[in-house]
Amino acid sequence: MTLIELTSADQLKSFLEKNIVSVVTFSAHWCGPCKASKPQLEALAKSSSKVPISIVHESDIGDLIHTYNVKAFPTYIFFHKGTEVQRVQGVNLKGLQDMLAAHADKAGASLPETGGNTLGGSHNVAEARALRLAKLEANVGVSSAKNVAEAESTKDESTPMDIEDTKPAVTESTLPTDEKDTTKDDVMTDAENVVEPDKKSPVDDLDPESIKSLTEEMGFSLLRAQKGLLFSTGKTVESAVEWLMEHQDDVDIDDPIPENAGATASSYKCKVTGKIFSKIADLELYANRTGYTDFEESTESVKPRTAEEKAAKILEIKELLKAKREEREEAEKVDHTEQEKRRRFMGKEVAQTREQMEKAERKREAQGRKREKIEQKKERERIRAELEKDKRERIANKGKLKGRLGVDGYAPSAIQYQNTESSGDEPAETAAQRPKAGSSANAAKIDEY
């Protein structure tokens, strides 16, 4: 089987309803460890013949993820008839394998995808082997005798030649600038204590009897027999035959076995910088800090530090923290000085602005008082002019005023109190308005005049 990609909540529900047993991997696109462990998850899904394994990202199913109470990425949950049985949190493929092995019996008996009879069917061992041999001979088109001869001729060449890795090594010049600065002072990596794995052929630990049974009795070539035992899950003859039946049409089925194939991973390695991490927590912290997401499992083991090395490392970390603290304090001092300068400058600006505003206010008040004085002076001059005009008019008219109070301004027409007869040339209107001789003026009769 292959790793099944689920892209919606409906697909997830359909997957759980369709399969009696299944494993769902809850992942996230932004999760570095999820991306790093996906190739190993695909390989595990490919080797799992009874339990289908799927993967779904939290952004594709929305709020449905809260139904399964997922608290970490990745999280592997084993379902039986849609009900959770067990879960494994974090990149723990060994725990996932143990979980699959512990609950694989819930899936019941499984048939090979290419057809045929089950290993525990009605046939005995000899009949089952004969049937499988006949099927393989029909597919491959090679006789049993020819395969046995090929096995005999290749017995002395069981170990493939080492293939030199052509991948260029990562040097300091190829690293980003921020990675150059942190390479020497990185306290999370254990690369300096890496122990190289033993240069041991991966086929040395295979069971000779199983190889002999596959080559001489079933007719497989030595290389294919070794691959079947090496890459199958059970490491038995039956599991090797199932693996060979599933991969017999692969393009690289007859390629040499790579070095360290089938070895157990004991650490994690960054493909970009080559740093080795013994713990997944260190890997996650490094991935979050640097942004690297391309990691792989490694067979290189990390040698534990001695007490002296731990003490030296702790001292080194303390010195580093002290230097960082001093650097931060210096930066804070400089920042405090700059803030004080800005505060003083702003204080001066505010004082100058306030002084200018007060000066402008005083100037406006002085201009207002000056304007009032000018207006008062003009009013006094106007009144004096009116009085002078009335005085001249009285002199010219023998104490009489001809003016009247009108809308044009101050032009009083005073009531004349004369006992003399009006002259002959006086206008009739004026003579009619003058009170009769011998009468006394009365303010209550002012409307008569």
mmCIF file with all atom_site columns, N, CA and C in Angstrom, residues 188-239:
data_model
loop_
_atom_site.group_PDB
_atom_site.id
_atom_site.type_symbol
_atom_site.label_atom_id
_atom_site.label_alt_id
_atom_site.label_comp_id
_atom_site.label_asym_id
_atom_site.label_entity_id
_atom_site.label_seq_id
_atom_site.pdbx_PDB_ins_code
_atom_site.Cartn_x
_atom_site.Cartn_y
_atom_site.Cartn_z
_atom_site.occupancy
_atom_site.B_iso_or_equiv
_atom_site.pdbx_formal_charge
_atom_site.auth_seq_id
_atom_site.auth_comp_id
_atom_site.auth_asym_id
_atom_site.auth_atom_id
_atom_site.pdbx_PDB_model_num
ATOM 1   N N  . MET A 1 188 ? 22.908 23.314  20.343 1.00 0.00 ? 188 MET A N  1
ATOM 2   C CA . MET A 1 188 ? 21.919 22.264  20.270 1.00 0.00 ? 188 MET A CA 1
ATOM 3   C C  . MET A 1 188 ? 22.434 21.021  19.560 1.00 0.00 ? 188 MET A C  1
ATOM 4   N N  . THR A 1 189 ? 23.402 21.157  18.684 1.00 0.00 ? 189 THR A N  1
ATOM 5   C CA . THR A 1 189 ? 23.845 20.031  17.898 1.00 0.00 ? 189 THR A CA 1
ATOM 6   C C  . THR A 1 189 ? 24.875 19.203  18.641 1.00 0.00 ? 189 THR A C  1
ATOM 7   N N  . ASP A 1 190 ? 24.863 17.924  18.355 1.00 0.00 ? 190 ASP A N  1
ATOM 8   C CA . ASP A 1 190 ? 25.830 17.008  18.931 1.00 0.00 ? 190 ASP A CA 1
ATOM 9   C C  . ASP A 1 190 ? 26.787 16.494  17.868 1.00 0.00 ? 190 ASP A C  1
ATOM 10  N N  . ALA A 1 191 ? 26.994 17.281  16.799 1.00 0.00 ? 191 ALA A N  1
ATOM 11  C CA . ALA A 1 191 ? 27.790 16.796  15.684 1.00 0.00 ? 191 ALA A CA 1
ATOM 12  C C  . ALA A 1 191 ? 29.226 16.501  16.083 1.00 0.00 ? 191 ALA A C  1
ATOM 13  N N  . GLU A 1 192 ? 29.742 17.214  17.106 1.00 0.00 ? 192 GLU A N  1
ATOM 14  C CA . GLU A 1 192 ? 31.125 16.983  17.472 1.00 0.00 ? 192 GLU A CA 1
ATOM 15  C C  . GLU A 1 192 ? 31.318 15.647  18.168 1.00 0.00 ? 192 GLU A C  1
ATOM 16  N N  . ASN A 1 193 ? 30.216 15.049  18.639 1.00 0.00 ? 193 ASN A N  1
ATOM 17  C CA . ASN A 1 193 ? 30.315 13.760  19.308 1.00 0.00 ? 193 ASN A CA 1
ATOM 18  C C  . ASN A 1 193 ? 29.757 12.629  18.460 1.00 0.00 ? 193 ASN A C  1
ATOM 19  N N  . VAL A 1 194 ? 29.694 12.824  17.145 1.00 0.00 ? 194 VAL A N  1
ATOM 20  C CA . VAL A 1 194 ? 29.127 11.816  16.273 1.00 0.00 ? 194 VAL A CA 1
ATOM 21  C C  . VAL A 1 194 ? 30.073 10.629  16.179 1.00 0.00 ? 194 VAL A C  1
ATOM 22  N N  . VAL A 1 195 ? 29.496 9.450   16.279 1.00 0.00 ? 195 VAL A N  1
ATOM 23  C CA . VAL A 1 195 ? 30.259 8.215   16.138 1.00 0.00 ? 195 VAL A CA 1
ATOM 24  C C  . VAL A 1 195 ? 29.876 7.593   14.811 1.00 0.00 ? 195 VAL A C  1
ATOM 25  N N  . GLU A 1 196 ? 30.840 7.436   13.922 1.00 0.00 ? 196 GLU A N  1
ATOM 26  C CA . GLU A 1 196 ? 30.572 6.857   12.629 1.00 0.00 ? 196 GLU A CA 1
ATOM 27  C C  . GLU A 1 196 ? 30.121 5.411   12.786 1.00 0.00 ? 196 GLU A C  1
ATOM 28  N N  . PRO A 1 197 ? 29.086 4.989   12.032 1.00 0.00 ? 197 PRO A N  1
ATOM 29  C CA . PRO A 1 197 ? 28.646 3.597   12.130 1.00 0.00 ? 197 PRO A CA 1
ATOM 30  C C  . PRO A 1 197 ? 29.689 2.659   11.556 1.00 0.00 ? 197 PRO A C  1
ATOM 31  N N  . ASP A 1 198 ? 29.649 1.435   12.009 1.00 0.00 ? 198 ASP A N  1
ATOM 32  C CA . ASP A 1 198 ? 30.599 0.431   11.533 1.00 0.00 ? 198 ASP A CA 1
ATOM 33  C C  . ASP A 1 198 ? 30.346 0.149   10.064 1.00 0.00 ? 198 ASP A C  1
ATOM 34  N N  . LYS A 1 199 ? 31.432 0.041   9.319  1.00 0.00 ? 199 LYS A N  1
ATOM 35  C CA . LYS A 1 199 ? 31.341 -0.289  7.899  1.00 0.00 ? 199 LYS A CA 1
ATOM 36  C C  . LYS A 1 199 ? 31.029 -1.785  7.767  1.00 0.00 ? 199 LYS A C  1
ATOM 37  N N  . LYS A 1 200 ? 29.761 -2.099  7.906  1.00 0.00 ? 200 LYS A N  1
ATOM 38  C CA . LYS A 1 200 ? 29.326 -3.486  7.912  1.00 0.00 ? 200 LYS A CA 1
ATOM 39  C C  . LYS A 1 200 ? 28.310 -3.690  6.809  1.00 0.00 ? 200 LYS A C  1
ATOM 40  N N  . SER A 1 201 ? 28.437 -4.789  6.105  1.00 0.00 ? 201 SER A N  1
ATOM 41  C CA . SER A 1 201 ? 27.516 -5.080  5.014  1.00 0.00 ? 201 SER A CA 1
ATOM 42  C C  . SER A 1 201 ? 26.127 -5.331  5.585  1.00 0.00 ? 201 SER A C  1
ATOM 43  N N  . PRO A 1 202 ? 25.065 -4.807  4.950  1.00 0.00 ? 202 PRO A N  1
ATOM 44  C CA . PRO A 1 202 ? 23.712 -4.995  5.488  1.00 0.00 ? 202 PRO A CA 1
ATOM 45  C C  . PRO A 1 202 ? 23.205 -6.433  5.397  1.00 0.00 ? 202 PRO A C  1
ATOM 46  N N  . VAL A 1 203 ? 23.883 -7.276  4.610  1.00 0.00 ? 203 VAL A N  1
ATOM 47  C CA . VAL A 1 203 ? 23.402 -8.653  4.437  1.00 0.00 ? 203 VAL A CA 1
ATOM 48  C C  . VAL A 1 203 ? 24.106 -9.631  5.368  1.00 0.00 ? 203 VAL A C  1
ATOM 49  N N  . ASP A 1 204 ? 25.028 -9.135  6.210  1.00 0.00 ? 204 ASP A N  1
ATOM 50  C CA . ASP A 1 204 ? 25.770 -10.048 7.072  1.00 0.00 ? 204 ASP A CA 1
ATOM 51  C C  . ASP A 1 204 ? 24.884 -10.682 8.137  1.00 0.00 ? 204 ASP A C  1
ATOM 52  N N  . ASP A 1 205 ? 23.826 -9.973  8.549  1.00 0.00 ? 205 ASP A N  1
ATOM 53  C CA . ASP A 1 205 ? 22.979 -10.476 9.626  1.00 0.00 ? 205 ASP A CA 1
ATOM 54  C C  . ASP A 1 205 ? 21.787 -11.280 9.138  1.00 0.00 ? 205 ASP A C  1
ATOM 55  N N  . LEU A 1 206 ? 21.688 -11.506 7.832  1.00 0.00 ? 206 LEU A N  1
ATOM 56  C CA . LEU A 1 206 ? 20.563 -12.270 7.307  1.00 0.00 ? 206 LEU A CA 1
ATOM 57  C C  . LEU A 1 206 ? 20.719 -13.752 7.621  1.00 0.00 ? 206 LEU A C  1
ATOM 58  N N  . ASP A 1 207 ? 19.586 -14.434 7.737  1.00 0.00 ? 207 ASP A N  1
ATOM 59  C CA . ASP A 1 207 ? 19.588 -15.859 8.072  1.00 0.00 ? 207 ASP A CA 1
ATOM 60  C C  . ASP A 1 207 ? 20.050 -16.670 6.862  1.00 0.00 ? 207 ASP A C  1
ATOM 61  N N  . PRO A 1 208 ? 21.154 -17.416 6.974  1.00 0.00 ? 208 PRO A N  1
ATOM 62  C CA . PRO A 1 208 ? 21.631 -18.225 5.824  1.00 0.00 ? 208 PRO A CA 1
ATOM 63  C C  . PRO A 1 208 ? 20.615 -19.262 5.377  1.00 0.00 ? 208 PRO A C  1
ATOM 64  N N  . GLU A 1 209 ? 19.881 -19.848 6.319  1.00 0.00 ? 209 GLU A N  1
ATOM 65  C CA . GLU A 1 209 ? 18.905 -20.868 5.947  1.00 0.00 ? 209 GLU A CA 1
ATOM 66  C C  . GLU A 1 209 ? 17.785 -20.260 5.112  1.00 0.00 ? 209 GLU A C  1
ATOM 67  N N  . SER A 1 210 ? 17.359 -19.049 5.475  1.00 0.00 ? 210 SER A N  1
ATOM 68  C CA . SER A 1 210 ? 16.309 -18.398 4.687  1.00 0.00 ? 210 SER A CA 1
ATOM 69  C C  . SER A 1 210 ? 16.811 -18.070 3.286  1.00 0.00 ? 210 SER A C  1
ATOM 70  N N  . ILE A 1 211 ? 18.066 -17.619 3.191  1.00 0.00 ? 211 ILE A N  1
ATOM 71  C CA . ILE A 1 211 ? 18.635 -17.332 1.869  1.00 0.00 ? 211 ILE A CA 1
ATOM 72  C C  . ILE A 1 211 ? 18.711 -18.608 1.038  1.00 0.00 ? 211 ILE A C  1
ATOM 73  N N  . LYS A 1 212 ? 19.147 -19.684 1.667  1.00 0.00 ? 212 LYS A N  1
ATOM 74  C CA . LYS A 1 212 ? 19.244 -20.963 0.960  1.00 0.00 ? 212 LYS A CA 1
ATOM 75  C C  . LYS A 1 212 ? 17.883 -21.439 0.496  1.00 0.00 ? 212 LYS A C  1
ATOM 76  N N  . SER A 1 213 ? 16.860 -21.270 1.324  1.00 0.00 ? 213 SER A N  1
ATOM 77  C CA . SER A 1 213 ? 15.508 -21.684 0.946  1.00 0.00 ? 213 SER A CA 1
ATOM 78  C C  . SER A 1 213 ? 14.991 -20.867 -0.221 1.00 0.00 ? 213 SER A C  1
ATOM 79  N N  . LEU A 1 214 ? 15.271 -19.559 -0.215 1.00 0.00 ? 214 LEU A N  1
ATOM 80  C CA . LEU A 1 214 ? 14.784 -18.712 -1.300 1.00 0.00 ? 214 LEU A CA 1
ATOM 81  C C  . LEU A 1 214 ? 15.512 -18.951 -2.605 1.00 0.00 ? 214 LEU A C  1
ATOM 82  N N  . THR A 1 215 ? 16.785 -19.248 -2.543 1.00 0.00 ? 215 THR A N  1
ATOM 83  C CA . THR A 1 215 ? 17.574 -19.405 -3.770 1.00 0.00 ? 215 THR A CA 1
ATOM 84  C C  . THR A 1 215 ? 17.497 -20.815 -4.334 1.00 0.00 ? 215 THR A C  1
ATOM 85  N N  . GLU A 1 216 ? 17.715 -21.807 -3.497 1.00 0.00 ? 216 GLU A N  1
ATOM 86  C CA . GLU A 1 216 ? 17.798 -23.177 -3.996 1.00 0.00 ? 216 GLU A CA 1
ATOM 87  C C  . GLU A 1 216 ? 16.423 -23.812 -4.147 1.00 0.00 ? 216 GLU A C  1
ATOM 88  N N  . GLU A 1 217 ? 15.527 -23.596 -3.211 1.00 0.00 ? 217 GLU A N  1
ATOM 89  C CA . GLU A 1 217 ? 14.233 -24.265 -3.263 1.00 0.00 ? 217 GLU A CA 1
ATOM 90  C C  . GLU A 1 217 ? 13.201 -23.483 -4.066 1.00 0.00 ? 217 GLU A C  1
ATOM 91  N N  . MET A 1 218 ? 13.269 -22.139 -4.039 1.00 0.00 ? 218 MET A N  1
ATOM 92  C CA . MET A 1 218 ? 12.264 -21.335 -4.737 1.00 0.00 ? 218 MET A CA 1
ATOM 93  C C  . MET A 1 218 ? 12.788 -20.709 -6.015 1.00 0.00 ? 218 MET A C  1
ATOM 94  N N  . GLY A 1 219 ? 14.108 -20.695 -6.221 1.00 0.00 ? 219 GLY A N  1
ATOM 95  C CA . GLY A 1 219 ? 14.642 -20.247 -7.492 1.00 0.00 ? 219 GLY A CA 1
ATOM 96  C C  . GLY A 1 219 ? 14.907 -18.767 -7.615 1.00 0.00 ? 219 GLY A C  1
ATOM 97  N N  . PHE A 1 220 ? 14.884 -18.015 -6.516 1.00 0.00 ? 220 PHE A N  1
ATOM 98  C CA . PHE A 1 220 ? 15.213 -16.583 -6.591 1.00 0.00 ? 220 PHE A CA 1
ATOM 99  C C  . PHE A 1 220 ? 16.721 -16.407 -6.720 1.00 0.00 ? 220 PHE A C  1
ATOM 100 N N  . SER A 1 221 ? 17.100 -15.297 -7.341 1.00 0.00 ? 221 SER A N  1
ATOM 101 C CA . SER A 1 221 ? 18.521 -14.960 -7.377 1.00 0.00 ? 221 SER A CA 1
ATOM 102 C C  . SER A 1 221 ? 18.974 -14.544 -5.981 1.00 0.00 ? 221 SER A C  1
ATOM 103 N N  . LEU A 1 222 ? 20.285 -14.627 -5.770 1.00 0.00 ? 222 LEU A N  1
ATOM 104 C CA . LEU A 1 222 ? 20.811 -14.297 -4.451 1.00 0.00 ? 222 LEU A CA 1
ATOM 105 C C  . LEU A 1 222 ? 20.519 -12.845 -4.087 1.00 0.00 ? 222 LEU A C  1
ATOM 106 N N  . LEU A 1 223 ? 20.660 -11.952 -5.062 1.00 0.00 ? 223 LEU A N  1
ATOM 107 C CA . LEU A 1 223 ? 20.419 -10.535 -4.790 1.00 0.00 ? 223 LEU A CA 1
ATOM 108 C C  . LEU A 1 223 ? 18.974 -10.285 -4.399 1.00 0.00 ? 223 LEU A C  1
ATOM 109 N N  . ARG A 1 224 ? 18.033 -10.904 -5.129 1.00 0.00 ? 224 ARG A N  1
ATOM 110 C CA . ARG A 1 224 ? 16.621 -10.696 -4.806 1.00 0.00 ? 224 ARG A CA 1
ATOM 111 C C  . ARG A 1 224 ? 16.260 -11.336 -3.468 1.00 0.00 ? 224 ARG A C  1
ATOM 112 N N  . ALA A 1 225 ? 16.854 -12.493 -3.185 1.00 0.00 ? 225 ALA A N  1
ATOM 113 C CA . ALA A 1 225 ? 16.584 -13.128 -1.896 1.00 0.00 ? 225 ALA A CA 1
ATOM 114 C C  . ALA A 1 225 ? 17.067 -12.247 -0.750 1.00 0.00 ? 225 ALA A C  1
ATOM 115 N N  . GLN A 1 226 ? 18.253 -11.677 -0.923 1.00 0.00 ? 226 GLN A N  1
ATOM 116 C CA . GLN A 1 226 ? 18.778 -10.784 0.123  1.00 0.00 ? 226 GLN A CA 1
ATOM 117 C C  . GLN A 1 226 ? 17.897 -9.549  0.283  1.00 0.00 ? 226 GLN A C  1
ATOM 118 N N  . LYS A 1 227 ? 17.444 -8.950  -0.825 1.00 0.00 ? 227 LYS A N  1
ATOM 119 C CA . LYS A 1 227 ? 16.573 -7.781  -0.741 1.00 0.00 ? 227 LYS A CA 1
ATOM 120 C C  . LYS A 1 227 ? 15.238 -8.123  -0.087 1.00 0.00 ? 227 LYS A C  1
ATOM 121 N N  . GLY A 1 228 ? 14.670 -9.301  -0.432 1.00 0.00 ? 228 GLY A N  1
ATOM 122 C CA . GLY A 1 228 ? 13.407 -9.684  0.169  1.00 0.00 ? 228 GLY A CA 1
ATOM 123 C C  . GLY A 1 228 ? 13.492 -9.829  1.669  1.00 0.00 ? 228 GLY A C  1
ATOM 124 N N  . LEU A 1 229 ? 14.574 -10.453 2.148  1.00 0.00 ? 229 LEU A N  1
ATOM 125 C CA . LEU A 1 229 ? 14.742 -10.606 3.595  1.00 0.00 ? 229 LEU A CA 1
ATOM 126 C C  . LEU A 1 229 ? 15.092 -9.283  4.267  1.00 0.00 ? 229 LEU A C  1
ATOM 127 N N  . LEU A 1 230 ? 15.826 -8.429  3.544  1.00 0.00 ? 230 LEU A N  1
ATOM 128 C CA . LEU A 1 230 ? 16.301 -7.186  4.142  1.00 0.00 ? 230 LEU A CA 1
ATOM 129 C C  . LEU A 1 230 ? 15.189 -6.152  4.262  1.00 0.00 ? 230 LEU A C  1
ATOM 130 N N  . PHE A 1 231 ? 14.327 -6.049  3.260  1.00 0.00 ? 231 PHE A N  1
ATOM 131 C CA . PHE A 1 231 ? 13.336 -4.977  3.224  1.00 0.00 ? 231 PHE A CA 1
ATOM 132 C C  . PHE A 1 231 ? 11.951 -5.409  3.661  1.00 0.00 ? 231 PHE A C  1
ATOM 133 N N  . SER A 1 232 ? 11.711 -6.684  3.861  1.00 0.00 ? 232 SER A N  1
ATOM 134 C CA . SER A 1 232 ? 10.399 -7.123  4.323  1.00 0.00 ? 232 SER A CA 1
ATOM 135 C C  . SER A 1 232 ? 10.254 -6.854  5.816  1.00 0.00 ? 232 SER A C  1
ATOM 136 N N  . THR A 1 233 ? 9.011  -6.807  6.283  1.00 0.00 ? 233 THR A N  1
ATOM 137 C CA . THR A 1 233 ? 8.765  -6.451  7.681  1.00 0.00 ? 233 THR A CA 1
ATOM 138 C C  . THR A 1 233 ? 9.079  -7.594  8.638  1.00 0.00 ? 233 THR A C  1
ATOM 139 N N  . GLY A 1 234 ? 8.759  -8.826  8.244  1.00 0.00 ? 234 GLY A N  1
ATOM 140 C CA . GLY A 1 234 ? 8.937  -9.941  9.170  1.00 0.00 ? 234 GLY A CA 1
ATOM 141 C C  . GLY A 1 234 ? 10.307 -10.581 9.149  1.00 0.00 ? 234 GLY A C  1
ATOM 142 N N  . LYS A 1 235 ? 11.118 -10.288 8.109  1.00 0.00 ? 235 LYS A N  1
ATOM 143 C CA . LYS A 1 235 ? 12.451 -10.885 7.950  1.00 0.00 ? 235 LYS A CA 1
ATOM 144 C C  . LYS A 1 235 ? 12.380 -12.407 7.857  1.00 0.00 ? 235 LYS A C  1
ATOM 145 N N  . THR A 1 236 ? 11.231 -12.916 7.405  1.00 0.00 ? 236 THR A N  1
ATOM 146 C CA . THR A 1 236 ? 11.066 -14.353 7.248  1.00 0.00 ? 236 THR A CA 1
ATOM 147 C C  . THR A 1 236 ? 10.934 -14.682 5.770  1.00 0.00 ? 236 THR A C  1
ATOM 148 N N  . VAL A 1 237 ? 10.925 -16.008 5.472  1.00 0.00 ? 237 VAL A N  1
ATOM 149 C CA . VAL A 1 237 ? 10.804 -16.434 4.081  1.00 0.00 ? 237 VAL A CA 1
ATOM 150 C C  . VAL A 1 237 ? 9.464  -16.001 3.506  1.00 0.00 ? 237 VAL A C  1
ATOM 151 N N  . GLU A 1 238 ? 8.394  -16.163 4.264  1.00 0.00 ? 238 GLU A N  1
ATOM 152 C CA . GLU A 1 238 ? 7.072  -15.808 3.775  1.00 0.00 ? 238 GLU A CA 1
ATOM 153 C C  . GLU A 1 238 ? 6.965  -14.311 3.497  1.00 0.00 ? 238 GLU A C  1
ATOM 154 N N  . SER A 1 239 ? 7.438  -13.485 4.444  1.00 0.00 ? 239 SER A N  1
ATOM 155 C CA . SER A 1 239 ? 7.385  -12.033 4.223  1.00 0.00 ? 239 SER A CA 1
ATOM 156 C C  . SER A 1 239 ? 8.286  -11.604 3.075  1.00 0.00 ? 239 SER A C  1
#
